Short mmCIF file of C-alpha atoms in Angstrom, two decimals:
data_model
loop_
_atom_site.label_atom_id
_atom_site.label_comp_id
_atom_site.label_asym_id
_atom_site.label_seq_id
_atom_site.Cartn_x
_atom_site.Cartn_y
_atom_site.Cartn_z
CA MET A 69 0.11 -0.05 0.02
CA ALA A 70 1.23 3.51 -0.91
CA ALA A 71 2.42 5.88 1.79
CA SER A 72 -0.47 8.07 3.17
CA SER A 73 1.10 11.15 1.33
CA GLU A 74 1.13 9.45 -1.80
CA ARG A 75 -2.78 8.53 -1.66
CA PRO A 76 -5.01 10.95 -3.41
CA ARG A 77 -7.70 13.44 -1.46
CA VAL A 78 -11.05 12.43 -2.24
CA LEU A 79 -14.42 14.85 -2.07
CA VAL A 80 -17.66 12.56 -1.73
CA LEU A 81 -20.50 14.78 -2.47
CA GLY A 82 -23.84 13.36 -1.01
CA GLY A 83 -21.85 10.88 0.90
CA THR A 84 -24.17 9.71 3.70
CA GLY A 85 -26.69 8.40 1.08
CA PHE A 86 -26.91 4.71 0.26
CA ILE A 87 -24.40 4.80 -2.45
CA GLY A 88 -22.11 7.31 -0.96
CA ARG A 89 -21.84 5.27 2.47
CA ASN A 90 -20.65 2.24 0.62
CA PHE A 91 -18.14 4.10 -1.25
CA VAL A 92 -16.50 5.78 1.78
CA HIS A 93 -16.34 2.36 3.44
CA TYR A 94 -14.81 1.06 0.15
CA LEU A 95 -12.11 3.91 0.36
CA VAL A 96 -11.42 3.40 4.00
CA THR A 97 -11.16 -0.42 3.89
CA ASN A 98 -9.00 -0.57 1.05
CA GLU A 99 -6.85 2.46 2.35
CA LEU A 100 -7.15 4.37 -1.03
CA ALA A 101 -7.44 7.81 0.01
CA SER A 102 -5.23 9.99 2.32
CA LYS A 103 -8.12 12.22 3.00
CA ILE A 104 -11.97 11.86 2.41
CA ARG A 105 -14.22 14.63 2.79
CA VAL A 106 -17.93 14.06 2.82
CA ALA A 107 -20.24 16.64 2.07
CA ASP A 108 -24.03 15.94 2.65
CA LYS A 109 -26.98 17.53 4.54
CA VAL A 110 -27.66 14.58 6.61
CA PRO A 111 -24.98 13.98 9.22
CA PRO A 112 -23.68 10.26 9.75
CA GLN A 113 -25.55 9.91 12.98
CA MET A 114 -28.90 10.93 11.54
CA ALA A 115 -28.80 8.67 8.16
CA TRP A 116 -29.53 5.27 9.68
CA MET A 117 -26.17 3.74 9.27
CA ASN A 118 -25.30 0.37 10.40
CA LYS A 119 -22.05 -0.20 12.61
CA ARG A 120 -19.78 -1.14 9.66
CA HIS A 121 -20.58 2.18 7.90
CA LEU A 122 -20.48 4.38 11.10
CA ALA A 123 -16.99 2.92 11.81
CA ALA A 124 -15.97 4.13 8.37
CA PHE A 125 -17.01 7.52 9.00
CA SER A 126 -15.25 7.61 12.20
CA ASN A 127 -11.86 6.54 10.55
CA PRO A 128 -9.47 9.49 10.91
CA CYS A 129 -8.90 10.19 7.35
CA VAL A 130 -12.75 10.78 7.03
CA GLU A 131 -13.97 14.51 7.54
CA PHE A 132 -17.63 15.22 7.57
CA LYS A 133 -18.87 18.81 6.28
CA HIS A 134 -22.59 19.69 6.69
CA SER A 135 -23.69 20.91 2.96
CA ASN A 136 -26.65 21.95 1.30
CA LEU A 137 -25.38 21.54 -2.32
CA ILE A 138 -28.23 23.46 -3.85
CA ASN A 139 -26.53 26.60 -2.27
CA PRO A 140 -23.52 27.90 -4.32
CA THR A 141 -21.78 28.97 -1.00
CA SER A 142 -22.52 25.57 0.57
CA VAL A 143 -20.60 24.07 -2.36
CA GLU A 144 -17.60 26.33 -2.26
CA ASN A 145 -17.08 25.43 1.30
CA ALA A 146 -17.34 21.89 0.60
CA PHE A 147 -14.45 22.22 -1.95
CA ALA A 148 -12.37 24.58 0.31
CA SER A 149 -9.06 23.46 1.33
CA ASP A 150 -6.25 24.94 3.30
CA ASP A 151 -3.42 22.98 1.93
CA VAL A 152 -3.88 20.92 -1.56
CA PRO A 153 -7.08 20.61 -3.28
CA PHE A 154 -8.87 17.46 -3.86
CA ASP A 155 -7.81 15.04 -6.37
CA TYR A 156 -10.90 13.33 -7.28
CA VAL A 157 -14.49 14.25 -6.85
CA VAL A 158 -17.66 12.10 -7.20
CA ASN A 159 -21.25 13.34 -7.11
CA PHE A 160 -23.95 11.06 -5.59
CA ALA A 161 -25.92 14.02 -4.40
CA ALA A 162 -29.35 14.44 -5.73
CA GLU A 163 -33.11 14.54 -5.36
CA THR A 164 -33.70 10.61 -5.55
CA LYS A 165 -37.52 10.53 -4.62
CA TYR A 166 -39.75 9.55 -7.24
CA GLY A 167 -43.01 11.66 -8.15
CA GLN A 168 -41.68 14.85 -7.33
CA SER A 169 -42.63 18.01 -8.98
CA GLU A 170 -40.54 19.58 -11.99
CA PRO A 171 -39.16 22.60 -9.70
CA VAL A 172 -37.97 20.02 -7.05
CA TYR A 173 -36.19 17.95 -9.70
CA HIS A 174 -34.41 21.02 -11.41
CA GLU A 175 -33.37 22.35 -8.06
CA GLY A 176 -32.30 19.09 -6.53
CA ILE A 177 -30.88 17.66 -9.45
CA VAL A 178 -29.70 20.11 -12.37
CA HIS A 179 -29.07 23.15 -10.24
CA LEU A 180 -27.16 21.01 -7.64
CA SER A 181 -25.03 19.15 -10.07
CA GLU A 182 -24.09 22.35 -12.10
CA ASN A 183 -23.11 24.11 -9.18
CA CYS A 184 -20.79 21.28 -7.93
CA ALA A 185 -19.23 20.63 -11.35
CA LYS A 186 -18.29 24.33 -12.00
CA VAL A 187 -16.54 24.56 -8.59
CA ALA A 188 -14.84 21.19 -9.43
CA ALA A 189 -13.53 22.67 -12.84
CA ARG A 190 -12.24 25.94 -11.29
CA CYS A 191 -10.62 23.80 -8.61
CA LYS A 192 -8.94 21.81 -11.37
CA ALA A 193 -10.12 18.23 -10.09
CA LYS A 194 -8.16 15.51 -11.98
CA MET A 195 -11.34 13.68 -12.40
CA TYR A 196 -15.18 14.62 -11.54
CA VAL A 197 -17.63 11.48 -11.67
CA GLU A 198 -21.25 12.21 -11.82
CA VAL A 199 -23.70 9.28 -10.98
CA THR A 200 -26.78 9.69 -12.97
CA SER A 201 -29.65 6.96 -13.94
CA GLY A 202 -30.00 3.91 -15.92
CA GLN A 203 -33.67 4.92 -16.83
CA MET A 204 -32.50 6.49 -20.05
CA LEU A 205 -34.10 4.35 -22.61
CA SER A 206 -36.84 1.25 -22.46
CA SER A 207 -35.34 -1.43 -24.56
CA GLU A 208 -36.94 -4.87 -24.42
CA LYS A 209 -35.14 -7.07 -27.07
CA LYS A 210 -31.47 -5.54 -27.16
CA PRO A 211 -29.81 -3.86 -24.05
CA TYR A 212 -29.18 -0.32 -24.78
CA LYS A 213 -25.65 1.24 -25.06
CA GLU A 214 -24.21 4.25 -24.04
CA ASP A 215 -24.33 5.71 -27.69
CA SER A 216 -27.97 4.74 -28.20
CA LYS A 217 -30.90 7.55 -28.81
CA LEU A 218 -32.13 8.40 -25.42
CA GLU A 219 -35.73 8.58 -24.25
CA PRO A 220 -35.94 8.98 -20.39
CA TRP A 221 -38.75 7.13 -18.79
CA THR A 222 -39.09 8.85 -15.55
CA ASN A 223 -38.99 12.36 -14.61
CA LEU A 224 -35.84 12.03 -12.60
CA ALA A 225 -34.02 10.55 -15.52
CA ARG A 226 -35.01 13.16 -17.68
CA HIS A 227 -33.47 15.78 -15.39
CA LYS A 228 -30.37 13.48 -15.16
CA LEU A 229 -30.10 13.76 -18.85
CA GLU A 230 -30.20 17.46 -18.48
CA VAL A 231 -27.13 17.08 -16.17
CA GLU A 232 -25.16 14.89 -18.66
CA ARG A 233 -25.65 17.23 -21.35
CA LEU A 234 -24.72 20.62 -19.19
CA LEU A 235 -21.56 18.86 -18.04
CA GLY A 236 -20.13 19.21 -21.74
CA ASN A 237 -20.60 22.95 -21.71
CA ILE A 238 -18.49 23.54 -18.57
CA PRO A 239 -15.14 24.73 -19.56
CA ASP A 240 -11.79 23.05 -18.03
CA LEU A 241 -14.26 20.06 -16.47
CA THR A 242 -12.63 16.57 -16.71
CA TYR A 243 -15.32 14.30 -16.35
CA THR A 244 -17.06 10.95 -16.67
CA ILE A 245 -20.90 9.96 -16.34
CA VAL A 246 -21.92 6.73 -14.67
CA ARG A 247 -25.22 5.26 -15.33
CA PRO A 248 -25.99 2.46 -12.99
CA ALA A 249 -28.74 -0.30 -13.34
CA VAL A 250 -31.11 -0.91 -10.19
CA VAL A 251 -28.24 -0.83 -7.24
CA TYR A 252 -28.84 -3.23 -4.57
CA GLY A 253 -26.72 -4.05 -1.46
CA VAL A 254 -26.52 -3.43 2.30
CA GLY A 255 -28.24 -0.06 2.92
CA ASP A 256 -30.85 0.10 -0.05
CA ARG A 257 -34.04 1.37 0.38
CA GLN A 258 -35.37 2.11 -2.96
CA GLY A 259 -33.97 -0.41 -5.07
CA LEU A 260 -34.73 -4.04 -4.35
CA THR A 261 -35.82 -3.36 -0.67
CA PRO A 262 -39.51 -2.42 -1.28
CA ARG A 263 -39.92 -5.83 -3.08
CA LEU A 264 -38.44 -7.58 -0.19
CA LEU A 265 -40.89 -5.80 2.16
CA ILE A 266 -43.75 -6.64 -0.24
CA GLY A 267 -42.71 -10.26 -0.06
CA ALA A 268 -42.63 -10.27 3.73
CA ILE A 269 -46.22 -8.80 3.82
CA TYR A 270 -47.57 -11.51 1.52
CA ARG A 271 -46.39 -14.27 3.38
CA TYR A 272 -48.23 -12.93 6.48
CA THR A 273 -51.34 -11.89 4.53
CA LYS A 274 -51.29 -15.70 3.30
CA GLU A 275 -51.90 -14.36 -0.26
CA LYS A 276 -50.41 -15.04 -3.67
CA MET A 277 -48.13 -11.93 -4.66
CA LYS A 278 -49.49 -10.61 -7.76
CA MET A 279 -47.46 -8.29 -10.11
CA LEU A 280 -48.18 -6.15 -13.20
CA TRP A 281 -46.77 -7.14 -16.77
CA THR A 282 -44.77 -10.30 -17.22
CA ARG A 283 -41.67 -12.17 -15.65
CA ASP A 284 -39.60 -11.04 -18.79
CA LEU A 285 -39.77 -7.28 -17.80
CA HIS A 286 -36.16 -6.40 -17.73
CA MET A 287 -34.86 -4.84 -14.31
CA ASN A 288 -31.04 -5.12 -14.67
CA THR A 289 -29.23 -4.76 -11.54
CA VAL A 290 -25.48 -3.91 -10.16
CA HIS A 291 -24.28 -4.38 -6.85
CA VAL A 292 -23.42 -1.39 -4.89
CA ASP A 293 -19.67 -2.63 -4.13
CA ASP A 294 -19.12 -2.77 -7.86
CA LEU A 295 -20.63 0.73 -8.29
CA SER A 296 -18.02 1.83 -5.62
CA SER A 297 -15.27 0.15 -7.23
CA ALA A 298 -16.08 1.39 -10.48
CA VAL A 299 -16.21 5.07 -9.38
CA TRP A 300 -12.71 4.68 -8.05
CA HIS A 301 -11.41 2.93 -11.44
CA LEU A 302 -12.92 5.73 -13.28
CA PHE A 303 -10.95 8.30 -11.46
CA THR A 304 -7.84 7.16 -13.04
CA LYS A 305 -9.08 4.92 -15.99
CA GLY A 306 -12.07 6.82 -17.32
CA GLN A 307 -11.89 8.98 -20.49
CA SER A 308 -13.10 12.51 -20.11
CA GLY A 309 -16.44 13.17 -21.45
CA GLN A 310 -17.33 9.50 -21.58
CA VAL A 311 -20.46 7.81 -20.25
CA TYR A 312 -20.36 4.53 -18.80
CA HIS A 313 -23.22 1.89 -17.95
CA LEU A 314 -23.01 -0.33 -14.96
CA ALA A 315 -25.33 -3.47 -15.09
CA ASP A 316 -24.02 -6.95 -14.22
CA LYS A 317 -23.94 -10.01 -16.37
CA GLY A 318 -27.06 -11.46 -14.85
CA ASN A 319 -29.66 -9.72 -17.07
CA THR A 320 -31.88 -9.40 -14.23
CA THR A 321 -35.70 -9.66 -14.86
CA GLN A 322 -38.74 -9.23 -12.87
CA GLY A 323 -39.20 -12.93 -12.92
CA LYS A 324 -35.77 -13.56 -11.23
CA ILE A 325 -36.39 -10.87 -8.74
CA SER A 326 -39.63 -12.36 -7.81
CA GLU A 327 -38.15 -15.91 -7.65
CA LEU A 328 -35.70 -15.06 -5.09
CA VAL A 329 -38.15 -13.02 -2.98
CA SER A 330 -40.70 -15.93 -2.98
CA GLN A 331 -37.81 -18.32 -1.75
CA ILE A 332 -37.16 -16.22 1.04
CA PHE A 333 -40.62 -15.82 2.36
CA GLU A 334 -41.95 -18.99 0.93
CA ILE A 335 -44.69 -17.54 -0.91
CA HIS A 336 -46.33 -17.90 -4.20
CA TYR A 337 -46.55 -15.38 -6.82
CA GLU A 338 -47.95 -14.75 -10.48
CA PHE A 339 -47.82 -12.01 -13.07
CA MET A 340 -51.07 -10.40 -14.51
CA GLY A 341 -49.86 -10.46 -17.99
CA SER A 342 -49.75 -7.79 -20.64
CA ILE A 343 -53.51 -7.75 -21.45
CA LEU A 344 -54.81 -7.24 -17.88
CA SER A 345 -51.90 -4.93 -16.92
CA THR A 346 -52.57 -2.87 -20.02
CA MET A 347 -56.28 -2.56 -18.73
CA ALA A 348 -54.98 -1.50 -15.44
CA ARG A 349 -52.91 1.17 -16.92
CA VAL A 350 -56.35 3.06 -18.20
CA ASN A 351 -56.62 3.93 -14.52
CA MET A 352 -53.06 3.40 -13.17
CA SER A 353 -52.90 6.16 -10.50
CA SER A 354 -55.80 4.58 -8.74
CA VAL A 355 -54.60 0.98 -9.34
CA VAL A 356 -51.24 1.95 -7.77
CA GLU A 357 -52.94 3.87 -4.98
CA ASP A 358 -54.82 0.73 -4.17
CA ILE A 359 -51.86 -1.67 -4.37
CA ASN A 360 -49.57 0.71 -1.84
CA ASP A 361 -52.58 0.96 0.53
CA LYS A 362 -52.88 -2.69 0.60
CA HIS A 363 -49.48 -3.06 1.47
CA MET A 364 -49.02 -0.38 3.95
CA SER A 365 -51.49 -1.44 6.72
CA PRO A 366 -49.89 -4.86 7.27
CA TRP A 367 -46.51 -3.15 7.42
CA ALA A 368 -47.66 -0.71 9.78
CA ASP A 369 -49.13 -3.40 11.89
CA ALA A 370 -45.78 -5.64 11.89
CA CYS A 371 -43.72 -2.70 12.90
CA GLN A 372 -46.27 -1.88 15.75
CA HIS A 373 -45.84 -5.50 16.83
CA ASP A 374 -42.13 -5.62 16.84
CA ASN A 375 -41.86 -2.29 18.53
CA ILE A 376 -40.41 -0.40 15.54
CA VAL A 377 -41.46 3.28 16.26
CA ASN A 378 -39.37 4.65 13.46
CA THR A 379 -37.72 3.21 10.15
CA PRO A 380 -36.74 4.79 6.90
CA LEU A 381 -38.17 1.33 5.09
CA THR A 382 -41.32 1.32 3.28
CA PRO A 383 -43.09 -0.91 0.80
CA PHE A 384 -44.37 1.84 -1.22
CA ILE A 385 -43.39 1.89 -4.98
CA ASP A 386 -44.06 5.04 -7.01
CA GLN A 387 -46.13 4.77 -10.06
CA GLU A 388 -43.24 5.46 -12.59
CA LEU A 389 -41.69 2.62 -11.43
CA LEU A 390 -44.58 0.33 -12.17
CA TYR A 391 -45.01 0.95 -15.97
CA ASN A 392 -44.35 -1.45 -18.56
CA LYS A 393 -40.56 -0.03 -19.15
CA HIS A 394 -37.62 -2.34 -19.41
CA LEU A 395 -34.06 -1.36 -17.58
CA HIS A 396 -32.15 -3.27 -20.13
CA MET A 397 -28.49 -1.98 -20.12
CA ASP A 398 -25.21 -3.19 -21.74
CA GLY A 399 -22.63 -2.58 -18.96
CA SER A 400 -19.54 -3.88 -20.90
CA LYS A 401 -18.05 -0.54 -22.20
CA ILE A 402 -16.29 -0.07 -18.87
CA GLU A 403 -14.68 -3.58 -18.91
CA GLN A 404 -12.65 -2.22 -21.89
CA THR A 405 -10.77 -0.07 -19.66
CA GLY A 406 -9.95 -3.04 -17.47
CA PHE A 407 -12.76 -3.02 -14.92
CA ASN A 408 -14.29 -6.29 -13.62
CA TYR A 409 -17.61 -7.00 -12.04
CA HIS A 410 -17.12 -9.02 -8.64
CA TYR A 411 -21.05 -9.50 -8.39
CA PRO A 412 -21.83 -11.12 -11.97
CA GLU A 413 -25.37 -11.86 -11.02
CA LEU A 414 -27.99 -10.95 -8.21
CA GLN A 415 -28.11 -14.03 -5.95
CA LEU A 416 -30.40 -14.97 -2.90
CA SER A 417 -27.45 -14.29 -0.25
CA ASN A 418 -27.51 -10.79 -1.66
CA LEU A 419 -30.83 -10.05 -0.80
CA ARG A 420 -30.64 -12.12 2.71
CA GLN A 421 -27.63 -9.62 3.57
CA VAL A 422 -29.62 -6.65 3.00
CA LEU A 423 -32.64 -8.08 5.36
CA ASP A 424 -30.30 -9.19 7.90
CA ASP A 425 -28.47 -6.06 8.14
CA TYR A 426 -32.04 -4.20 8.73
CA ILE A 427 -33.00 -6.78 11.26
CA GLN A 428 -29.95 -6.41 13.36
CA MET A 429 -30.62 -2.49 13.34
CA GLY A 430 -34.04 -2.91 14.43
CA LEU A 431 -35.44 -1.39 11.47
CA PHE A 432 -37.18 -4.69 9.85
CA PRO A 433 -39.81 -6.31 11.89
CA LYS A 434 -38.15 -9.63 12.53
CA SER A 435 -41.55 -11.36 13.10
CA LEU A 436 -42.09 -11.33 9.49
CA LEU A 437 -39.55 -14.02 9.25
CA THR A 438 -39.94 -15.73 12.24
CA GLY A 439 -43.73 -16.05 11.78
CA ASP A 440 -44.50 -14.77 15.33
CA PHE A 441 -46.61 -12.06 13.72
CA GLN A 442 -50.04 -13.12 12.29
CA TYR A 443 -51.65 -10.46 10.40
CA THR A 444 -55.52 -10.25 10.65
CA PRO A 445 -57.10 -7.83 8.02
CA THR A 446 -59.80 -5.25 9.14
CA ASP A 447 -63.43 -5.75 8.13
CA ASP A 448 -62.84 -2.88 5.54
CA GLN A 449 -59.79 -4.81 4.10
CA GLU A 450 -61.93 -8.11 3.86
CA ASP A 451 -64.36 -6.46 2.10
CA GLU A 452 -62.17 -4.91 -0.41
CA GLU A 453 -60.41 -8.32 -1.17
CA HIS A 454 -63.67 -10.00 -1.76
#
């Protein structure tokens, strides 16, 4: 391992989020940086971190700076250094919730990223990595590539594409763009975890889990550790101005995810198919509202049973993520730079690890796995189901 003085200095924007915390842990455990500054509006102590991630943030080389990166002054302070500037900068910060308004996305994605990239250019960062979205094109038969004609299918991705385009117009910015597929791993809340929670709910409502569309709907995945190592790899191996997809070799589909979830919770499942799902789409907002309402009540009851007063986990899935849109990506371009995927496909053990971590933290009702909780629907819910 190189001496501390020879290791680079890394600025992690949005570093207490799901991907950011795992990246910080990756840097610390592999002793890759002499200094790591994390800039985020959420302190580590309030970010629902497990012991492993908190330990990484307690490392002497890690500095946390409270930052609202929508504010230009806060961005300047995040980059400020009394000695030498930061060598590498990665931006994980952005509005990540689906179903938000246009002004919220513009400010929390476009304005934020532009602020950060302009300062990175002025500070002459050796490489600035922007993490955007894989939801840039719905392609069923062929995985789409970095140079495909793009048609983003979520409002969030449309704003991420705007960021991608503006980066090329910032003078003196050395940058690469990473478009990840569905990111999973310890600390995930929005990727595959809602489907795990839904599987647990159906185990104890003793119903068959029914899903829209078909088992062949592509939902390509990438492990958060591979995303972390890819960002580090691109700091030195990425070509400025280039876009790199991150999607594992498993060509994950909705069917595969459902099968793994059913194995964990020993439940049965089926797909509504294209015809019935298309009929449901006519009144999609009402259908999605009913689906989420059906899941929230037993989830709340299970949390109450296990005395979980507060948890960031929710089985809620936004309407945009339930359309018949394929997340089907070709993740091979980055391999041409020498990068290797350590998690070639989604496995049962990966999902169990996520669950076990949340159980240990007291954020997931353990009774949903042990069978201690038996759900009894209300009279109103029984009437709805019949």
